[in-house]
Amino acid sequence: MSIEVVSPARSLQGSLTVPGDKSISHRYAMLAGLAEGTTRLSNFSTGADPASSLACMEALGALVKTSGEGLARMIEVTGVAGSFPQPAAALDCGNSGSTMRMLAGLIAPHPHTFSLVGDHSLTLRPMERIRKPLAQMGGRLELHEGHAPITIHGGPLTAIDFDTPIPSAQVKTAVLFAGLQATGTTSLSESVRTRDHSEHALRAFGATLSRTGDRISIPGQQKLKAIDATVPGDISSAAFFLCAALLFPDSNLILDSIGMNPTRTALLDVLGLLGAKFKVLNVEEHHGEMIGTIQVNVAPGGLKGADITGALSAMLIDELPVLAAIAPYTRDGMRIRDAKELRVKESDRIALVAKNLTAMGAIFTEFEDGLDIPGNQQLHGAKIDSGTDHRIAMAFSIAALRATGETEIHGADAAAISFPEFFTHLRTLALH
Ligand code: S3P
């Protein structure tokens, strides 16, 4: 387990290009694997999670070729033109819940036996949420008390009308990917509009689907065609540096080529309420995804507070750990509720945020579904336990920038799950 030491900083300055969006990379990898032809992807996520999706596609018969490095890195995926063969071994999803849940929907319509496995954290995460709709479609999935490893006895599926009981883009995607290949038109509705990358990606690969109000419909038995695409920068990775910038009055941060899909930008709204000033320098659209350059500064008067509840919590679920980590430094603190899902992410993120806030000397109240964190607190350096969770490792590296004394991030290497370059960027952008 690696340890990174983070020292207090006085400002955050510079420009940053974050690696490609993790969510979009998973979807492009999977749909490219199923499609006919060779998909060429630039700015594909450098994280370990999307690499798990690519490895699973290879195990399912797709050809994956990586060339170039840095900005010139290119992933080519030649798909199986609609028919996955029987894989020779289990499909290893590593730490990635997205891979396991979305892949289950993608492969369930194929007439083979698939075994989906993952690391210890992944075997603790709830999988019943995908088994249920796929079973309604006629899929046979065996779980172990609601968890991975999963055995799928694949075969033809039939369309369903499904109302998602929990807001989850992964569950929505599993149903859409299965519906794409089922007989009939599958429709589903969501109570909270979750990230819609799957809808954009499916259209990009040539599928037809429609949305009326909160109901999405996808006709079955559709074929996909390869695409050329650039993955937008990951706003959930940029979130750490956006929050870091806000901790210092004279910060100036420019984020290049960042994904600005409206279903992902709730963070910018909350940071705006806290006191961030944004300048959007340009916005373009690629395959339905918005990509822009933004500059962020802090409004005079410092950071206010925020109340994050209801649908907003669901839309900010990946950003809540870093928001909680900077909450003590705001004037009015943060109240986070309706975020029980945080307990079943790569770790119990409410418990780990609580543990690490305590280590840094913060006072707060923990609830089953969130935290109340008063503002105006000065934290001190401490030993942080990442719990091998990438977002916890990065969130507390940001809290460390405004603490007194040095902070040790234990299990810092977890950052590589979504953002291997995180600590290198932190060293470049944080002025001490
Ligand atoms: C994701 C959806 C969210 C999110 C995860 C990525 C996706 O999970 O937390 O990091 O790519 O669809 P849920 O669908 O479980 O909410």
Short mmCIF file of C-alpha atoms and ligand atoms in Angstrom, two decimals:
data_model
loop_
_atom_site.label_atom_id
_atom_site.label_comp_id
_atom_site.label_asym_id
_atom_site.label_seq_id
_atom_site.Cartn_x
_atom_site.Cartn_y
_atom_site.Cartn_z
CA MET A 1 0.00 0.00 0.00
CA SER A 2 1.59 3.29 -1.05
CA ILE A 3 1.76 6.44 1.06
CA GLU A 4 1.70 9.98 -0.39
CA VAL A 5 2.56 12.95 1.81
CA VAL A 6 0.57 16.13 1.13
CA SER A 7 1.79 19.45 2.59
CA PRO A 8 -0.29 22.60 3.16
CA ALA A 9 -0.48 24.87 0.11
CA ARG A 10 -1.15 28.60 -0.34
CA SER A 11 -2.77 28.58 -3.77
CA LEU A 12 -3.72 26.49 -6.78
CA GLN A 13 -2.51 27.82 -10.12
CA GLY A 14 -2.32 26.58 -13.67
CA SER A 15 -4.13 24.66 -16.32
CA LEU A 16 -5.09 21.02 -16.32
CA THR A 17 -6.27 18.46 -18.83
CA VAL A 18 -7.81 15.54 -17.00
CA PRO A 19 -7.99 12.07 -18.56
CA GLY A 20 -11.09 10.91 -20.41
CA ASP A 21 -14.34 10.41 -18.55
CA LYS A 22 -14.56 7.05 -16.79
CA SER A 23 -18.31 6.62 -17.37
CA ILE A 24 -18.12 7.43 -21.08
CA SER A 25 -15.01 5.27 -21.57
CA HIS A 26 -16.81 2.21 -20.15
CA ARG A 27 -19.76 2.71 -22.48
CA TYR A 28 -17.63 3.32 -25.58
CA ALA A 29 -15.50 0.25 -24.79
CA MET A 30 -18.53 -2.01 -24.39
CA LEU A 31 -20.52 -0.77 -27.36
CA ALA A 32 -17.39 -0.85 -29.53
CA GLY A 33 -16.87 -4.47 -28.49
CA LEU A 34 -20.38 -5.39 -29.60
CA ALA A 35 -20.42 -3.28 -32.79
CA GLU A 36 -19.36 -4.16 -36.29
CA GLY A 37 -16.08 -2.58 -37.41
CA THR A 38 -13.17 -0.83 -35.72
CA THR A 39 -13.87 1.98 -33.25
CA ARG A 40 -11.08 4.49 -32.68
CA LEU A 41 -11.10 6.20 -29.28
CA SER A 42 -8.84 9.07 -28.28
CA ASN A 43 -8.53 10.45 -24.75
CA PHE A 44 -9.85 7.14 -23.38
CA SER A 45 -9.70 7.08 -19.56
CA THR A 46 -6.30 6.05 -18.18
CA GLY A 47 -7.93 4.61 -15.06
CA ALA A 48 -7.83 0.95 -14.07
CA ASP A 49 -11.64 0.65 -14.12
CA PRO A 50 -12.16 1.34 -17.86
CA ALA A 51 -9.13 -0.90 -18.49
CA SER A 52 -11.18 -3.67 -16.83
CA SER A 53 -13.99 -3.03 -19.33
CA LEU A 54 -11.54 -3.21 -22.24
CA ALA A 55 -10.03 -6.45 -20.89
CA CYS A 56 -13.52 -7.97 -20.59
CA MET A 57 -14.27 -7.01 -24.19
CA GLU A 58 -11.05 -8.73 -25.26
CA ALA A 59 -12.07 -11.83 -23.32
CA LEU A 60 -15.38 -11.63 -25.21
CA GLY A 61 -13.70 -11.77 -28.60
CA ALA A 62 -13.13 -8.09 -29.41
CA LEU A 63 -9.70 -7.02 -30.63
CA VAL A 64 -8.18 -4.19 -28.58
CA LYS A 65 -5.09 -2.28 -29.74
CA THR A 66 -3.44 0.60 -27.88
CA SER A 67 -0.99 2.93 -29.61
CA GLY A 68 0.74 6.18 -28.73
CA GLU A 69 1.11 7.81 -25.33
CA GLY A 70 -0.22 10.83 -23.48
CA LEU A 71 -2.42 13.02 -25.66
CA ALA A 72 -1.62 10.84 -28.71
CA ARG A 73 -2.84 7.64 -27.00
CA MET A 74 -5.40 5.85 -29.15
CA ILE A 75 -7.48 2.76 -28.38
CA GLU A 76 -8.81 0.74 -31.31
CA VAL A 77 -11.53 -1.80 -30.63
CA THR A 78 -12.67 -4.17 -33.36
CA GLY A 79 -16.05 -5.50 -32.33
CA VAL A 80 -17.72 -8.90 -32.67
CA ALA A 81 -20.49 -7.63 -35.00
CA GLY A 82 -23.32 -8.52 -32.64
CA SER A 83 -22.30 -12.02 -31.46
CA PHE A 84 -20.07 -12.62 -28.47
CA PRO A 85 -18.45 -16.08 -28.40
CA GLN A 86 -18.30 -18.23 -25.26
CA PRO A 87 -15.39 -16.73 -23.27
CA ALA A 88 -12.68 -19.16 -22.21
CA ALA A 89 -12.44 -17.81 -18.66
CA ALA A 90 -14.27 -15.68 -16.09
CA LEU A 91 -14.72 -12.00 -16.94
CA ASP A 92 -12.68 -10.05 -14.39
CA CYS A 93 -14.31 -6.70 -13.58
CA GLY A 94 -11.61 -5.76 -11.03
CA ASN A 95 -12.84 -2.93 -8.79
CA SER A 96 -15.40 -1.69 -11.28
CA GLY A 97 -19.10 -1.77 -10.42
CA SER A 98 -19.85 -0.05 -13.75
CA THR A 99 -18.13 -2.86 -15.68
CA MET A 100 -19.97 -5.62 -13.84
CA ARG A 101 -23.44 -4.09 -13.92
CA MET A 102 -23.44 -2.72 -17.46
CA LEU A 103 -21.67 -5.75 -18.92
CA ALA A 104 -24.30 -8.05 -17.39
CA GLY A 105 -26.96 -6.33 -19.52
CA LEU A 106 -24.76 -6.39 -22.61
CA ILE A 107 -23.98 -10.12 -22.51
CA ALA A 108 -27.16 -11.59 -20.99
CA PRO A 109 -28.85 -11.89 -24.44
CA HIS A 110 -26.00 -14.10 -25.77
CA PRO A 111 -26.45 -17.89 -25.60
CA HIS A 112 -23.45 -18.76 -23.42
CA THR A 113 -22.52 -19.14 -19.78
CA PHE A 114 -20.63 -16.18 -18.37
CA SER A 115 -18.96 -15.78 -15.05
CA LEU A 116 -18.39 -12.23 -13.74
CA VAL A 117 -15.86 -11.82 -10.94
CA GLY A 118 -14.21 -8.89 -9.19
CA ASP A 119 -12.00 -7.81 -6.30
CA HIS A 120 -13.03 -7.91 -2.63
CA SER A 121 -14.70 -4.47 -2.69
CA LEU A 122 -16.73 -5.39 -5.76
CA THR A 123 -18.02 -8.58 -4.15
CA LEU A 124 -19.51 -6.44 -1.35
CA ARG A 125 -21.59 -4.30 -3.71
CA PRO A 126 -25.30 -4.89 -4.36
CA MET A 127 -26.06 -6.72 -7.60
CA GLU A 128 -29.71 -7.64 -7.05
CA ARG A 129 -30.58 -4.27 -8.64
CA ILE A 130 -29.48 -5.58 -12.06
CA ARG A 131 -30.57 -9.19 -11.58
CA LYS A 132 -34.20 -8.13 -11.11
CA PRO A 133 -34.86 -6.30 -14.40
CA LEU A 134 -32.72 -8.74 -16.40
CA ALA A 135 -34.67 -11.65 -14.87
CA GLN A 136 -37.92 -9.91 -15.85
CA MET A 137 -36.60 -9.92 -19.41
CA GLY A 138 -36.00 -13.67 -19.15
CA GLY A 139 -32.32 -13.59 -18.16
CA ARG A 140 -30.99 -16.19 -15.74
CA LEU A 141 -28.48 -14.64 -13.34
CA GLU A 142 -27.15 -16.43 -10.27
CA LEU A 143 -25.77 -14.25 -7.49
CA HIS A 144 -24.25 -15.13 -4.13
CA GLU A 145 -26.60 -13.60 -1.56
CA GLY A 146 -27.14 -10.62 -3.80
CA HIS A 147 -23.47 -10.20 -4.70
CA ALA A 148 -20.78 -11.18 -7.19
CA PRO A 149 -19.49 -13.56 -8.43
CA ILE A 150 -22.33 -13.64 -10.95
CA THR A 151 -23.11 -16.53 -13.28
CA ILE A 152 -25.20 -15.61 -16.31
CA HIS A 153 -26.91 -18.35 -18.31
CA GLY A 154 -27.45 -16.20 -21.39
CA GLY A 155 -30.20 -16.49 -23.97
CA PRO A 156 -32.84 -14.51 -25.87
CA LEU A 157 -34.51 -11.73 -23.86
CA THR A 158 -37.90 -10.06 -24.17
CA ALA A 159 -38.63 -6.35 -23.77
CA ILE A 160 -40.02 -5.00 -20.47
CA ASP A 161 -41.44 -1.76 -19.06
CA PHE A 162 -39.31 -0.96 -16.06
CA ASP A 163 -39.43 1.74 -13.38
CA THR A 164 -36.01 2.09 -11.75
CA PRO A 165 -36.55 2.01 -7.98
CA ILE A 166 -33.16 3.60 -7.19
CA PRO A 167 -31.55 6.35 -9.24
CA SER A 168 -28.69 4.45 -10.92
CA ALA A 169 -27.24 5.06 -14.35
CA GLN A 170 -25.58 1.65 -14.17
CA VAL A 171 -28.90 -0.14 -13.72
CA LYS A 172 -30.49 2.01 -16.45
CA THR A 173 -27.59 1.10 -18.75
CA ALA A 174 -27.84 -2.64 -18.03
CA VAL A 175 -31.52 -2.50 -19.05
CA LEU A 176 -30.83 -0.38 -22.17
CA PHE A 177 -27.96 -2.64 -23.30
CA ALA A 178 -30.16 -5.72 -22.84
CA GLY A 179 -33.16 -3.97 -24.44
CA LEU A 180 -31.05 -3.10 -27.50
CA GLN A 181 -30.72 -6.83 -28.21
CA ALA A 182 -34.11 -8.10 -26.93
CA THR A 183 -37.33 -8.79 -28.87
CA GLY A 184 -39.76 -5.87 -28.64
CA THR A 185 -39.35 -2.33 -27.35
CA THR A 186 -38.02 -1.93 -23.82
CA SER A 187 -38.98 1.17 -21.90
CA LEU A 188 -37.85 2.46 -18.56
CA SER A 189 -38.46 5.48 -16.42
CA GLU A 190 -36.30 7.05 -13.75
CA SER A 191 -37.39 9.18 -10.81
CA VAL A 192 -34.17 11.20 -10.92
CA ARG A 193 -32.54 11.89 -14.26
CA THR A 194 -29.20 10.11 -13.94
CA ARG A 195 -26.20 10.60 -16.24
CA ASP A 196 -27.31 9.98 -19.82
CA HIS A 197 -24.03 8.89 -21.42
CA SER A 198 -25.51 5.53 -22.44
CA GLU A 199 -28.28 7.21 -24.38
CA HIS A 200 -25.76 9.42 -26.25
CA ALA A 201 -23.34 6.54 -26.80
CA LEU A 202 -26.05 4.21 -28.14
CA ARG A 203 -27.14 6.89 -30.62
CA ALA A 204 -23.51 7.51 -31.61
CA PHE A 205 -23.10 3.82 -32.45
CA GLY A 206 -26.21 4.01 -34.64
CA ALA A 207 -28.98 2.80 -32.32
CA THR A 208 -32.42 4.39 -32.21
CA LEU A 209 -33.95 5.30 -28.87
CA SER A 210 -36.38 7.95 -27.71
CA ARG A 211 -37.24 9.84 -24.54
CA THR A 212 -40.69 11.14 -23.64
CA GLY A 213 -40.73 12.92 -20.29
CA ASP A 214 -38.89 10.62 -17.91
CA ARG A 215 -39.51 7.47 -20.03
CA ILE A 216 -36.84 6.11 -22.38
CA SER A 217 -37.75 3.54 -25.06
CA ILE A 218 -35.35 1.38 -27.03
CA PRO A 219 -36.47 -0.96 -29.81
CA GLY A 220 -34.73 -4.34 -29.73
CA GLN A 221 -32.66 -6.34 -32.21
CA GLN A 222 -30.60 -3.33 -33.31
CA LYS A 223 -27.11 -3.53 -34.79
CA LEU A 224 -24.29 -1.14 -33.93
CA LYS A 225 -21.63 0.37 -36.19
CA ALA A 226 -18.11 1.41 -35.11
CA ILE A 227 -17.32 5.11 -34.54
CA ASP A 228 -14.38 7.49 -34.17
CA ALA A 229 -14.67 9.42 -30.91
CA THR A 230 -12.81 11.58 -28.44
CA VAL A 231 -13.72 11.02 -24.80
CA PRO A 232 -14.36 14.29 -22.92
CA GLY A 233 -12.25 14.99 -19.81
CA ASP A 234 -13.70 13.54 -16.61
CA ILE A 235 -15.51 16.22 -14.60
CA SER A 236 -15.55 13.89 -11.57
CA SER A 237 -11.73 13.84 -11.67
CA ALA A 238 -11.58 17.59 -12.29
CA ALA A 239 -13.84 17.97 -9.21
CA PHE A 240 -10.87 17.42 -6.87
CA PHE A 241 -8.94 20.32 -8.38
CA LEU A 242 -12.01 22.53 -8.64
CA CYS A 243 -12.57 22.06 -4.92
CA ALA A 244 -8.87 22.57 -4.20
CA ALA A 245 -8.89 25.86 -6.11
CA LEU A 246 -11.77 27.13 -3.98
CA LEU A 247 -9.75 26.71 -0.78
CA PHE A 248 -7.48 29.66 -1.66
CA PRO A 249 -8.61 33.22 -2.49
CA ASP A 250 -6.05 33.83 -5.25
CA SER A 251 -6.34 30.50 -7.06
CA ASN A 252 -6.71 30.46 -10.82
CA LEU A 253 -7.42 27.15 -12.52
CA ILE A 254 -8.18 26.42 -16.16
CA LEU A 255 -9.67 23.04 -17.10
CA ASP A 256 -9.27 22.09 -20.75
CA SER A 257 -11.57 19.81 -22.76
CA ILE A 258 -13.76 18.93 -19.85
CA GLY A 259 -17.02 17.01 -20.17
CA MET A 260 -19.94 19.34 -19.52
CA ASN A 261 -22.88 17.01 -20.05
CA PRO A 262 -25.72 18.70 -18.09
CA THR A 263 -26.43 15.45 -16.21
CA ARG A 264 -22.91 15.70 -14.75
CA THR A 265 -22.52 19.40 -13.99
CA ALA A 266 -24.51 19.66 -10.74
CA LEU A 267 -21.10 20.12 -9.10
CA LEU A 268 -20.61 23.43 -10.90
CA ASP A 269 -23.99 24.63 -9.57
CA VAL A 270 -23.05 23.74 -6.00
CA LEU A 271 -19.59 25.27 -6.30
CA GLY A 272 -21.26 28.40 -7.70
CA LEU A 273 -23.46 28.55 -4.57
CA LEU A 274 -20.35 28.14 -2.41
CA GLY A 275 -18.70 31.12 -4.09
CA ALA A 276 -16.89 29.89 -7.21
CA LYS A 277 -16.76 32.12 -10.28
CA PHE A 278 -16.65 30.29 -13.62
CA LYS A 279 -15.82 31.47 -17.08
CA VAL A 280 -16.77 29.05 -19.84
CA LEU A 281 -14.25 29.70 -22.62
CA ASN A 282 -15.69 27.48 -25.35
CA VAL A 283 -18.09 24.57 -25.71
CA GLU A 284 -18.32 21.96 -28.46
CA GLU A 285 -20.39 18.84 -28.94
CA HIS A 286 -19.03 15.36 -29.77
CA HIS A 287 -21.49 12.49 -30.23
CA GLY A 288 -24.04 14.29 -28.03
CA GLU A 289 -21.53 15.05 -25.26
CA MET A 290 -20.64 18.67 -24.44
CA ILE A 291 -16.93 19.48 -24.03
CA GLY A 292 -15.70 22.86 -22.81
CA THR A 293 -12.86 24.81 -21.27
CA ILE A 294 -13.59 26.47 -17.95
CA GLN A 295 -11.70 28.89 -15.77
CA VAL A 296 -12.42 29.00 -12.05
CA ASN A 297 -11.68 31.61 -9.38
CA VAL A 298 -13.09 32.33 -5.95
CA ALA A 299 -15.45 35.24 -5.36
CA PRO A 300 -14.23 37.68 -2.69
CA GLY A 301 -15.53 36.80 0.78
CA GLY A 302 -14.59 33.11 0.75
CA LEU A 303 -16.76 30.02 0.63
CA LYS A 304 -20.31 29.99 1.91
CA GLY A 305 -22.09 26.70 2.74
CA ALA A 306 -24.36 24.21 0.98
CA ASP A 307 -27.36 22.05 1.66
CA ILE A 308 -27.20 18.94 -0.54
CA THR A 309 -30.31 16.76 -0.38
CA GLY A 310 -32.83 14.90 -2.56
CA ALA A 311 -32.16 14.56 -6.29
CA LEU A 312 -29.08 16.80 -5.97
CA SER A 313 -27.37 14.17 -3.80
CA ALA A 314 -28.01 11.50 -6.44
CA MET A 315 -26.64 13.75 -9.19
CA LEU A 316 -23.51 14.54 -7.15
CA ILE A 317 -22.93 11.09 -5.75
CA ASP A 318 -19.30 10.77 -6.92
CA GLU A 319 -18.42 14.31 -5.85
CA LEU A 320 -19.83 14.11 -2.30
CA PRO A 321 -16.60 12.77 -0.69
CA VAL A 322 -14.54 15.77 -1.86
CA LEU A 323 -17.32 18.24 -1.00
CA ALA A 324 -17.47 16.72 2.50
CA ALA A 325 -13.69 16.96 2.77
CA ILE A 326 -13.68 20.72 2.08
CA ALA A 327 -16.87 21.42 4.08
CA PRO A 328 -15.04 22.26 7.34
CA TYR A 329 -13.21 25.10 5.54
CA THR A 330 -16.44 26.78 4.37
CA ARG A 331 -18.13 29.53 6.38
CA ASP A 332 -21.49 27.84 6.92
CA GLY A 333 -20.62 24.16 6.54
CA MET A 334 -22.49 21.51 4.57
CA ARG A 335 -25.54 19.40 5.21
CA ILE A 336 -25.54 16.24 3.08
CA ARG A 337 -28.60 13.93 3.15
CA ASP A 338 -30.40 11.36 0.96
CA ALA A 339 -26.98 9.93 0.07
CA LYS A 340 -27.33 6.43 1.51
CA GLU A 341 -25.94 5.05 -1.78
CA LEU A 342 -22.54 6.31 -0.60
CA ARG A 343 -22.49 3.39 1.82
CA VAL A 344 -22.42 0.85 -1.03
CA LYS A 345 -19.83 2.40 -3.32
CA GLU A 346 -16.21 1.15 -3.60
CA SER A 347 -16.26 1.53 0.21
CA ASP A 348 -18.76 2.77 2.80
CA ARG A 349 -17.91 6.33 1.86
CA ILE A 350 -19.91 7.93 4.69
CA ALA A 351 -18.03 5.85 7.28
CA LEU A 352 -14.63 6.52 5.70
CA VAL A 353 -15.26 10.27 5.33
CA ALA A 354 -16.28 10.28 9.01
CA LYS A 355 -13.18 8.33 10.05
CA ASN A 356 -10.81 10.62 8.15
CA LEU A 357 -12.54 13.87 9.18
CA THR A 358 -12.13 12.69 12.78
CA ALA A 359 -8.44 11.95 12.19
CA MET A 360 -7.99 15.53 10.94
CA GLY A 361 -9.74 16.96 14.03
CA ALA A 362 -13.09 17.95 12.49
CA ILE A 363 -16.38 17.93 14.34
CA PHE A 364 -19.49 16.72 12.49
CA THR A 365 -22.55 14.49 12.87
CA GLU A 366 -22.90 11.27 10.91
CA PHE A 367 -26.30 10.05 9.71
CA GLU A 368 -27.27 6.84 7.96
CA ASP A 369 -27.77 8.86 4.75
CA GLY A 370 -25.26 11.68 5.09
CA LEU A 371 -23.31 14.08 7.28
CA ASP A 372 -23.72 17.51 8.91
CA ILE A 373 -20.35 19.24 8.79
CA PRO A 374 -20.15 22.68 10.45
CA GLY A 375 -17.97 25.32 8.80
CA ASN A 376 -15.17 27.53 10.15
CA GLN A 377 -13.01 24.65 11.28
CA GLN A 378 -9.22 24.37 11.06
CA LEU A 379 -8.12 20.80 10.39
CA HIS A 380 -4.70 19.35 11.12
CA GLY A 381 -2.53 16.90 9.20
CA ALA A 382 -3.18 13.24 9.97
CA LYS A 383 -2.80 9.69 8.74
CA ILE A 384 -5.60 9.12 6.22
CA ASP A 385 -7.02 5.69 5.44
CA SER A 386 -8.15 5.52 1.80
CA GLY A 387 -9.84 2.16 2.43
CA THR A 388 -8.46 1.40 -1.07
CA ASP A 389 -11.16 3.74 -2.41
CA HIS A 390 -9.90 6.12 -5.11
CA ARG A 391 -12.27 8.97 -4.31
CA ILE A 392 -11.44 8.88 -0.57
CA ALA A 393 -7.68 8.99 -1.30
CA MET A 394 -8.11 12.02 -3.55
CA ALA A 395 -10.73 13.83 -1.42
CA PHE A 396 -8.52 13.88 1.66
CA SER A 397 -5.45 14.92 -0.33
CA ILE A 398 -7.47 18.06 -1.10
CA ALA A 399 -8.48 18.55 2.55
CA ALA A 400 -4.77 18.25 3.39
CA LEU A 401 -3.93 21.35 1.33
CA ARG A 402 -5.60 23.66 3.89
CA ALA A 403 -4.65 21.70 7.03
CA THR A 404 -1.86 22.56 9.44
CA GLY A 405 1.08 20.16 9.12
CA GLU A 406 1.60 17.27 6.77
CA THR A 407 -0.95 14.60 5.89
CA GLU A 408 -0.10 11.03 4.96
CA ILE A 409 -2.48 9.39 2.51
CA HIS A 410 -2.28 5.65 3.15
CA GLY A 411 -3.42 3.57 0.17
CA ALA A 412 -2.83 6.53 -2.17
CA ASP A 413 -2.34 4.18 -5.12
CA ALA A 414 -6.13 3.64 -5.15
CA ALA A 415 -6.32 6.93 -7.11
CA ALA A 416 -5.26 4.92 -10.18
CA ILE A 417 -8.74 3.38 -10.37
CA SER A 418 -9.97 6.57 -12.04
CA PHE A 419 -7.10 9.09 -12.12
CA PRO A 420 -3.53 7.68 -12.13
CA GLU A 421 -2.05 11.14 -12.79
CA PHE A 422 -3.73 12.74 -9.74
CA PHE A 423 -0.70 13.14 -7.46
CA THR A 424 1.51 14.38 -10.30
CA HIS A 425 -1.04 17.11 -11.10
CA LEU A 426 -1.40 17.94 -7.40
CA ARG A 427 2.36 18.51 -7.12
CA THR A 428 2.36 20.77 -10.19
CA LEU A 429 -0.72 22.87 -9.42
CA ALA A 430 -0.46 23.35 -5.63
CA LEU A 431 1.87 26.21 -4.71
CA HIS A 432 3.42 25.82 -1.26
C1 S3P B 1 -21.81 5.53 -12.94
C2 S3P B 1 -22.95 5.68 -12.19
C3 S3P B 1 -22.93 5.94 -10.75
C4 S3P B 1 -21.56 6.43 -10.30
C5 S3P B 1 -20.44 5.60 -10.84
C6 S3P B 1 -20.46 5.64 -12.36
C7 S3P B 1 -21.96 5.25 -14.38
O1 S3P B 1 -23.22 4.74 -10.07
O2 S3P B 1 -21.49 6.46 -8.88
O3 S3P B 1 -19.19 6.10 -10.39
O4 S3P B 1 -20.96 5.33 -15.11
O5 S3P B 1 -23.08 4.97 -14.81
P1 S3P B 1 -24.74 4.24 -9.84
O6 S3P B 1 -25.33 3.92 -11.15
O7 S3P B 1 -24.62 3.02 -8.98
O8 S3P B 1 -25.42 5.38 -9.15
#
